[in-house]
């Protein structure tokens, strides 16, 4: 029986600054993004994750307190699902408040490290397709609809899309695929 992996230190940083300036770690530049290109970019990143999930060492953590590529992929799949719900709310409800999502608790409860990489690949592609489809329905009349995160951060559909894309791109960088 193998020992449980070390706990990951929760990321408590406020990443909303990535909407204003390039990320020095992954190179994501919010000024270079467009809502119109978002569905294709989400598709392309999902395909990159499929390649990551095919690696022979996909379940190996680079260090005890850093997620494996498999764990990152599970997180990205779930990020797509969370953002799909948030975009849906923003398009259907005036100024929705988003429920808090504890990504670290989800990783533990869902036991990311023991999931089947092939199943994760399928789930990630499906979740990416769903959210990309939602972004594809956004019009000039709906791109500025707003939603509020539990910490008080306010997003438009357009800024939420950029924030979402950064998360996915950044995690590809984290696993050496960005």
PDB file of N, CA and C in Angstrom, residues 32 60 86 90 94 109 138 149:
ATOM      1  N   UNK A  32      -4.223  40.377 -25.519  1.00  0.00           N
ATOM      2  CA  UNK A  32      -4.138  39.644 -26.780  1.00  0.00           C
ATOM      3  C   UNK A  32      -5.299  38.671 -26.963  1.00  0.00           C
ATOM      4  N   UNK A  60       2.529  11.110 -11.833  1.00  0.00           N
ATOM      5  CA  UNK A  60       3.681  11.352 -10.957  1.00  0.00           C
ATOM      6  C   UNK A  60       3.776  12.837 -10.608  1.00  0.00           C
ATOM      7  N   UNK A  86     -21.124  29.333 -14.389  1.00  0.00           N
ATOM      8  CA  UNK A  86     -21.083  30.779 -14.165  1.00  0.00           C
ATOM      9  C   UNK A  86     -21.492  31.554 -15.409  1.00  0.00           C
ATOM     10  N   UNK A  90     -24.709  34.018 -15.817  1.00  0.00           N
ATOM     11  CA  UNK A  90     -24.570  35.408 -16.267  1.00  0.00           C
ATOM     12  C   UNK A  90     -25.457  35.710 -17.469  1.00  0.00           C
ATOM     13  N   UNK A  94     -29.763  38.330 -13.961  1.00  0.00           N
ATOM     14  CA  UNK A  94     -29.124  39.640 -13.787  1.00  0.00           C
ATOM     15  C   UNK A  94     -28.230  39.629 -12.559  1.00  0.00           C
ATOM     16  N   UNK A 109     -11.779  15.520  -2.273  1.00  0.00           N
ATOM     17  CA  UNK A 109     -13.034  14.748  -2.298  1.00  0.00           C
ATOM     18  C   UNK A 109     -13.150  13.878  -3.549  1.00  0.00           C
ATOM     19  N   UNK A 138     -22.363  34.113 -26.937  1.00  0.00           N
ATOM     20  CA  UNK A 138     -22.315  35.479 -26.406  1.00  0.00           C
ATOM     21  C   UNK A 138     -22.359  36.479 -27.560  1.00  0.00           C
ATOM     22  N   UNK A 149     -18.297  37.222  -7.796  1.00  0.00           N
ATOM     23  CA  UNK A 149     -17.730  36.104  -7.049  1.00  0.00           C
ATOM     24  C   UNK A 149     -17.915  36.371  -5.560  1.00  0.00           C
TER      25      UNK A 149
END
